[in-house]
Amino acid sequence: MTRTPIRLAALTVLVSVAMPATAVPAGTAQTPTHLARVGAHAVTVKVSGSGGSAPFYRTEVRNESPEPLDVVVRQGVPAGTAVAAVSDGGQTARNEITWRLRLVPGESLQRSASLAPAGTMREVVVPACAYPTQGDQPYDCASATWAAPPLPVVKAAPPWWMTLPALIGSIGVVLLAALFLSWRRWSAPRRLARAERFRSEMPRYRWRYGPPVWTLVLLSAAMVTVVGALAAWQGAVRFNRAGETTRAALEEGKGWIGDTTLGQLGAPMREQFFEFAVYRVTCEPPAGGKGRCLAVVGLRNVSGESKPWYGMLQRAYQPNGNWVSVDEEATRAVNGGRDLFATPVPAGEELLFPLAFTVNGETAPDRIELRGGVFSAGVTVRLP
């Protein structure tokens, strides 16, 4: 009698061990939580720039995932600058510096480079992105701005009227004027008496002191006519210029409200609803009369509410003025099948993704225009 409860208890323990601890529907795969961070959050990038007579940038790359990763860091070299020095064997191309890193979990590595800007450049923005060894989707991007030291203040010479000779001369003129006025006041009675005596001795004549009234009327009418004609001519010229500007803007497809924000690669720029930053643009050699360009874009919704945005409003312009909108099918392909324009962007949300443009001909785009609203003037990035 004492063995039966023991056997039942042992059987219960065996069944409980064989059964899963929690009820999981059949066919559901349990994914480790750390895999959710592999991707856009697996690696973080920070770029810092130091002052001085030449720009110096330090890029810090950190592996936030629990697995070792091979990372390719690409730092842009803005137009008008040249690479002066690169650390740790970085490879220099025409417009970027590349480092290949191996990062263990939780490891941070720093790479640095200094540039030699043109003498007239007062500000240089340098972007950097971390990529996996294969693929066009970056882990993370960042940028930093170097500003040239302020120019020395040259004390301007005082104006001539504040110099000592000018001050002495002014005092002399004032004294002479005071003496002259005093003499005039002292001699006024004598001059008046002399004038009265001269007037009493002369015969009286009737003098005409002005032109006829009709002459004044004609002159006034002529002046009004000339001024009115000049004003009408200036108004017509300005109206025609405004019309030409409006027609040119409409012909170029720029019927937007407000002024476009201009910036460099890596510089954050705001428009009506979003803050954009274009970190990198690459174009493949054209094949069959068409070429593909990828623009790595960072986006943040600054409007305070969810906002949609549209691929047809994002444009790549060629130097001849021709433009194309986003190739949405190619963009989905480089983003792993994700449709970036399918759902609105939540308030405060930050996104980082490549946009694909299919351009005609062999000429690469020289600027990218991004906008969040149908009537927004958007932002424009000039490409090197």
Coordinates of C-alpha atoms in Angstrom, one line a residue:
M1 CA 0.0 0.0 0.0
T2 CA 2.9 2.3 0.6
R3 CA 4.5 1.8 -2.8
T4 CA 1.5 2.9 -4.9
P5 CA 1.6 6.6 -4.0
I6 CA 5.3 6.6 -4.5
R7 CA 4.9 5.1 -8.0
L8 CA 2.2 7.7 -8.8
A9 CA 4.4 10.6 -7.6
A10 CA 7.3 9.3 -9.7
L11 CA 5.1 9.0 -12.7
T12 CA 3.8 12.5 -12.2
V13 CA 7.3 13.9 -12.0
L14 CA 8.3 12.1 -15.2
V15 CA 5.3 13.4 -17.1
S16 CA 5.9 17.0 -15.9
V17 CA 9.5 16.8 -17.0
A18 CA 8.5 15.5 -20.4
M19 CA 5.8 18.2 -20.9
P20 CA 7.0 21.8 -21.8
A21 CA 7.0 24.3 -19.0
T22 CA 4.8 26.8 -20.8
A23 CA 2.1 26.2 -23.5
V24 CA 3.5 27.0 -26.9
P25 CA 1.3 26.6 -30.0
A26 CA 2.5 23.9 -32.4
G27 CA 4.8 25.1 -35.1
T28 CA 5.9 28.2 -33.1
A29 CA 9.7 28.7 -33.1
Q30 CA 11.3 30.2 -30.1
T31 CA 13.8 32.8 -31.1
P32 CA 16.6 33.9 -28.7
T33 CA 16.0 37.4 -27.6
H34 CA 19.5 38.6 -28.6
L35 CA 18.7 37.9 -32.3
A36 CA 16.2 40.7 -32.3
R37 CA 19.2 43.1 -31.9
V38 CA 21.2 41.7 -34.8
G39 CA 20.6 44.1 -37.6
A40 CA 20.2 47.9 -37.4
H41 CA 21.1 47.8 -33.6
A42 CA 23.8 45.2 -33.7
V43 CA 26.5 47.9 -34.3
T44 CA 26.6 51.5 -33.3
V45 CA 28.7 54.3 -34.8
K46 CA 29.8 57.6 -33.2
V47 CA 31.8 60.2 -35.0
S48 CA 33.6 63.1 -33.3
G49 CA 35.5 66.0 -34.9
S50 CA 38.2 68.1 -33.2
G51 CA 39.1 71.7 -33.9
G52 CA 42.3 73.1 -35.1
S53 CA 43.6 74.3 -38.4
A54 CA 42.8 71.0 -40.1
P55 CA 39.8 68.7 -39.5
F56 CA 40.5 65.5 -37.5
Y57 CA 37.8 62.8 -37.1
R58 CA 37.5 59.9 -34.8
T59 CA 35.0 57.1 -35.5
E60 CA 34.0 54.7 -32.7
V61 CA 32.3 51.4 -33.7
R62 CA 30.8 49.2 -31.0
N63 CA 29.4 45.7 -31.3
E64 CA 26.2 45.6 -29.3
S65 CA 25.3 42.0 -30.2
P66 CA 26.4 38.9 -28.3
E67 CA 28.2 37.5 -31.3
P68 CA 31.4 38.4 -33.0
L69 CA 30.9 40.5 -36.2
D70 CA 32.9 41.4 -39.2
V71 CA 32.2 45.1 -40.0
V72 CA 33.2 47.4 -42.9
V73 CA 33.5 51.1 -41.8
R74 CA 33.2 53.6 -44.6
Q75 CA 34.0 57.3 -43.8
G76 CA 33.2 59.9 -46.5
V77 CA 35.7 62.3 -47.8
P78 CA 33.9 65.5 -48.8
A79 CA 34.5 67.3 -52.1
G80 CA 37.2 69.9 -51.8
T81 CA 39.2 68.0 -49.2
A82 CA 42.1 65.5 -49.4
V83 CA 43.1 62.7 -47.0
A84 CA 46.1 63.8 -45.0
A85 CA 46.5 60.8 -42.7
V86 CA 44.6 57.5 -41.9
S87 CA 45.0 55.3 -38.9
D88 CA 45.2 51.5 -38.7
G89 CA 45.7 50.7 -42.3
G90 CA 42.5 52.3 -43.7
Q91 CA 42.2 52.1 -47.4
T92 CA 41.6 55.4 -49.3
A93 CA 39.4 55.6 -52.4
R94 CA 38.3 58.6 -54.4
N95 CA 35.8 59.9 -51.9
E96 CA 35.9 57.6 -48.9
I97 CA 38.1 55.7 -46.4
T98 CA 37.4 52.1 -45.6
W99 CA 38.4 50.0 -42.5
R100 CA 37.6 46.3 -42.1
L101 CA 37.1 45.3 -38.4
R102 CA 36.5 42.2 -36.4
L103 CA 34.5 43.0 -33.3
V104 CA 33.9 40.6 -30.4
P105 CA 30.7 41.1 -28.3
G106 CA 30.8 44.4 -26.4
E107 CA 34.0 45.6 -28.1
S108 CA 34.6 49.1 -29.2
L109 CA 37.2 50.1 -31.7
Q110 CA 38.3 53.6 -32.8
R111 CA 39.7 54.7 -36.1
S112 CA 40.8 58.2 -37.1
A113 CA 41.6 60.3 -40.1
S114 CA 42.6 63.8 -40.8
L115 CA 41.7 65.8 -43.9
A116 CA 43.2 68.8 -45.7
P117 CA 40.4 71.1 -46.7
A118 CA 40.7 73.9 -49.3
G119 CA 41.7 77.3 -47.8
T120 CA 38.2 78.8 -48.3
M121 CA 36.3 76.0 -46.5
R122 CA 35.0 77.0 -43.1
E123 CA 33.0 73.9 -42.3
V124 CA 33.4 70.2 -43.3
V125 CA 30.8 67.5 -42.5
V126 CA 32.1 63.9 -42.5
P127 CA 29.7 61.0 -42.4
A128 CA 30.6 57.4 -41.5
C129 CA 28.6 54.1 -41.8
A130 CA 29.2 50.6 -40.6
Y131 CA 28.2 47.8 -42.9
P132 CA 28.2 44.0 -42.8
T133 CA 30.7 42.4 -45.1
Q134 CA 27.9 41.6 -47.5
G135 CA 24.8 43.7 -48.3
D136 CA 23.8 47.3 -48.8
Q137 CA 21.8 47.8 -45.5
P138 CA 24.1 49.6 -43.0
Y139 CA 24.1 48.8 -39.3
D140 CA 24.4 52.4 -38.2
C141 CA 25.6 55.8 -39.5
A142 CA 26.7 59.0 -37.9
S143 CA 28.4 62.3 -38.8
A144 CA 30.4 65.1 -37.3
T145 CA 31.1 68.7 -38.3
W146 CA 34.5 70.4 -38.2
A147 CA 34.5 74.2 -38.1
A148 CA 37.5 76.3 -39.0
P149 CA 38.9 78.4 -36.1
P150 CA 37.6 82.0 -36.2
L151 CA 39.6 84.4 -38.3
P152 CA 41.7 86.9 -36.3
V153 CA 40.0 90.2 -35.7
V154 CA 41.9 93.0 -37.3
K155 CA 41.2 96.3 -35.6
A156 CA 40.1 98.7 -38.2
A157 CA 41.6 102.2 -38.3
P158 CA 39.3 104.9 -37.0
P159 CA 37.4 106.9 -39.6
W160 CA 39.0 110.2 -40.6
W161 CA 36.5 112.3 -38.8
M162 CA 37.7 110.7 -35.4
T163 CA 41.4 111.5 -35.9
L164 CA 43.1 114.3 -34.0
P165 CA 43.6 116.7 -37.0
A166 CA 39.9 116.4 -37.8
L167 CA 38.9 117.1 -34.2
I168 CA 41.2 120.2 -34.1
G169 CA 39.8 121.4 -37.5
S170 CA 36.2 120.9 -36.3
I171 CA 36.9 123.0 -33.2
G172 CA 38.4 125.7 -35.4
V173 CA 35.4 125.7 -37.7
V174 CA 33.0 126.0 -34.8
L175 CA 35.0 129.0 -33.4
L176 CA 35.1 130.7 -36.7
A177 CA 31.4 130.2 -37.2
A178 CA 30.7 131.6 -33.7
L179 CA 32.9 134.6 -34.4
F180 CA 31.2 135.2 -37.8
L181 CA 27.7 134.9 -36.3
S182 CA 28.7 137.3 -33.5
W183 CA 30.0 139.8 -36.0
R184 CA 26.8 139.5 -38.1
R185 CA 24.7 140.2 -35.1
W186 CA 26.8 143.1 -34.0
S187 CA 26.8 144.7 -37.5
A188 CA 23.1 144.0 -38.3
P189 CA 21.7 147.4 -37.1
R190 CA 24.3 149.3 -39.3
R191 CA 23.5 147.2 -42.4
L192 CA 19.7 147.7 -41.9
A193 CA 20.1 151.4 -41.6
R194 CA 22.3 151.5 -44.8
A195 CA 19.7 149.4 -46.6
E196 CA 16.8 151.7 -45.6
R197 CA 18.7 154.7 -46.8
F198 CA 19.5 153.1 -50.1
R199 CA 15.8 152.0 -50.6
S200 CA 14.5 155.5 -49.9
E201 CA 16.8 157.1 -52.5
M202 CA 15.8 154.6 -55.3
P203 CA 12.7 155.1 -57.6
R204 CA 9.9 152.7 -57.0
Y205 CA 9.2 150.0 -59.6
R206 CA 6.7 147.2 -59.9
W207 CA 8.6 143.9 -59.8
R208 CA 7.3 140.5 -61.0
Y209 CA 8.8 137.9 -58.6
G210 CA 7.7 134.6 -60.3
P211 CA 6.6 132.9 -63.5
P212 CA 3.0 132.8 -64.7
V213 CA 0.6 130.3 -63.0
W214 CA 0.0 128.3 -66.3
T215 CA 3.7 127.6 -66.6
L216 CA 3.8 126.1 -63.1
V217 CA 0.7 123.9 -63.9
L218 CA 2.3 122.6 -67.2
L219 CA 5.6 121.8 -65.5
S220 CA 3.8 119.9 -62.6
A221 CA 1.7 117.9 -65.1
A222 CA 4.8 117.0 -67.1
M223 CA 6.7 115.8 -63.9
V224 CA 3.7 113.7 -62.8
T225 CA 3.4 112.1 -66.3
V226 CA 7.1 111.2 -66.3
V227 CA 7.1 109.8 -62.8
G228 CA 4.0 107.7 -63.5
A229 CA 5.5 106.3 -66.7
L230 CA 8.7 105.3 -65.0
A231 CA 6.7 103.6 -62.2
A232 CA 4.6 101.7 -64.7
W233 CA 7.6 100.6 -66.6
Q234 CA 9.4 99.3 -63.4
G235 CA 6.2 97.5 -62.4
A236 CA 5.9 95.8 -65.8
V237 CA 9.5 94.7 -65.7
R238 CA 9.1 93.1 -62.2
F239 CA 5.9 91.4 -63.1
N240 CA 7.5 89.9 -66.2
R241 CA 10.5 88.7 -64.2
A242 CA 8.2 87.1 -61.6
G243 CA 6.2 85.4 -64.3
E244 CA 9.4 84.0 -65.9
T245 CA 10.6 82.7 -62.5
T246 CA 7.2 81.1 -61.8
R247 CA 7.1 79.5 -65.3
A248 CA 10.7 78.2 -64.9
A249 CA 9.9 76.7 -61.5
L250 CA 6.8 75.0 -62.8
E251 CA 8.7 73.6 -65.8
E252 CA 11.3 72.1 -63.5
G253 CA 8.7 70.6 -61.2
K254 CA 9.5 72.8 -58.3
G255 CA 6.0 73.9 -57.4
W256 CA 6.7 73.6 -53.7
I257 CA 5.8 75.9 -50.8
G258 CA 8.8 77.4 -49.0
D259 CA 12.5 77.4 -49.6
T260 CA 14.5 74.2 -50.0
T261 CA 17.1 73.5 -47.3
L262 CA 20.5 72.9 -48.7
G263 CA 23.2 70.7 -47.1
Q264 CA 26.1 68.4 -47.4
L265 CA 26.4 64.6 -47.1
G266 CA 25.9 63.6 -43.5
A267 CA 24.4 67.0 -42.4
P268 CA 21.0 66.7 -40.7
M269 CA 18.4 69.0 -42.4
R270 CA 14.8 69.7 -41.5
E271 CA 11.8 70.3 -43.6
Q272 CA 8.1 70.5 -42.8
F273 CA 7.6 67.1 -41.2
F274 CA 10.9 65.2 -41.2
E275 CA 14.6 65.6 -40.5
F276 CA 16.7 64.0 -43.2
A277 CA 20.4 63.1 -43.5
V278 CA 22.0 61.5 -46.6
Y279 CA 25.1 59.6 -45.4
R280 CA 26.4 57.9 -48.5
V281 CA 25.5 57.7 -52.2
T282 CA 27.0 55.1 -54.6
C283 CA 26.2 54.4 -58.2
E284 CA 26.9 51.3 -60.2
P285 CA 28.3 51.5 -63.8
P286 CA 25.3 51.8 -66.2
A287 CA 24.3 48.7 -68.1
G288 CA 22.0 48.8 -71.0
G289 CA 21.5 52.6 -70.7
K290 CA 20.4 52.4 -67.1
G291 CA 22.3 52.6 -63.8
R292 CA 21.4 52.1 -60.2
C293 CA 22.3 54.5 -57.4
L294 CA 21.8 53.8 -53.7
A295 CA 21.4 56.6 -51.2
V296 CA 21.8 55.7 -47.4
V297 CA 19.2 58.0 -45.7
G298 CA 18.5 58.7 -42.1
L299 CA 15.0 59.9 -41.3
R300 CA 13.3 61.2 -38.1
N301 CA 9.7 62.3 -37.7
V302 CA 9.8 65.7 -36.0
S303 CA 6.1 66.7 -36.6
G304 CA 4.7 65.3 -33.3
E305 CA 2.3 62.9 -35.1
S306 CA 2.4 60.0 -37.5
K307 CA 3.2 61.1 -41.0
P308 CA 3.2 59.2 -44.3
W309 CA 5.9 59.8 -46.9
Y310 CA 6.0 58.8 -50.5
G311 CA 8.6 57.3 -52.9
M312 CA 7.4 59.4 -55.8
L313 CA 8.5 62.6 -53.9
Q314 CA 12.1 61.5 -53.4
R315 CA 14.2 62.4 -56.4
A316 CA 17.6 62.1 -57.9
Y317 CA 18.6 64.9 -60.3
Q318 CA 21.2 64.6 -63.1
P319 CA 23.3 67.6 -64.2
N320 CA 21.1 68.1 -67.3
G321 CA 18.0 68.6 -65.1
N322 CA 16.4 65.2 -65.7
W323 CA 15.2 63.5 -62.5
V324 CA 13.8 60.1 -61.4
S325 CA 11.8 59.1 -58.3
V326 CA 12.6 56.2 -56.0
D327 CA 12.6 52.8 -57.7
E328 CA 10.3 51.2 -55.1
E329 CA 10.8 47.6 -56.2
A330 CA 14.6 47.9 -56.1
T331 CA 14.3 49.7 -52.7
R332 CA 12.3 46.8 -51.3
A333 CA 14.9 44.4 -52.5
V334 CA 17.8 46.1 -50.8
N335 CA 15.8 46.5 -47.6
G336 CA 15.0 42.8 -47.3
G337 CA 11.5 43.0 -48.8
R338 CA 10.4 45.8 -46.5
D339 CA 8.2 48.5 -48.0
L340 CA 9.4 51.7 -46.5
F341 CA 6.4 53.7 -47.8
A342 CA 3.6 51.3 -46.8
T343 CA 2.9 52.7 -43.3
P344 CA 3.2 56.1 -41.8
V345 CA 6.3 57.0 -39.7
P346 CA 5.4 57.3 -36.0
A347 CA 6.2 60.5 -34.2
G348 CA 9.8 60.6 -33.1
E349 CA 10.6 57.4 -35.0
E350 CA 14.2 57.2 -36.5
L351 CA 14.8 55.1 -39.6
L352 CA 18.0 54.2 -41.5
F353 CA 17.7 52.6 -44.9
P354 CA 19.0 52.7 -48.5
L355 CA 16.9 54.2 -51.3
A356 CA 17.4 52.9 -54.8
F357 CA 17.2 55.1 -57.9
T358 CA 17.3 53.8 -61.5
V359 CA 18.7 56.6 -63.7
N360 CA 18.9 56.8 -67.5
G361 CA 22.1 57.3 -69.3
E362 CA 25.7 57.3 -68.1
T363 CA 25.6 60.5 -66.1
A364 CA 25.4 60.0 -62.3
P365 CA 23.1 62.3 -60.2
D366 CA 24.6 65.4 -58.8
R367 CA 21.9 66.1 -56.1
I368 CA 19.3 64.3 -54.1
E369 CA 16.0 65.9 -53.1
L370 CA 13.9 64.5 -50.2
R371 CA 10.6 65.7 -48.9
G372 CA 8.0 64.4 -46.5
G373 CA 4.9 66.3 -47.7
V374 CA 3.2 66.8 -51.1
F375 CA 3.7 70.6 -50.9
S376 CA 6.9 70.6 -48.8
A377 CA 10.0 72.2 -50.3
G378 CA 12.1 69.5 -48.8
V379 CA 15.9 69.2 -48.5
T380 CA 18.6 69.1 -51.2
V381 CA 22.0 67.4 -50.9
R382 CA 24.7 68.2 -53.4
L383 CA 26.7 65.2 -54.3
P384 CA 30.5 65.3 -54.9

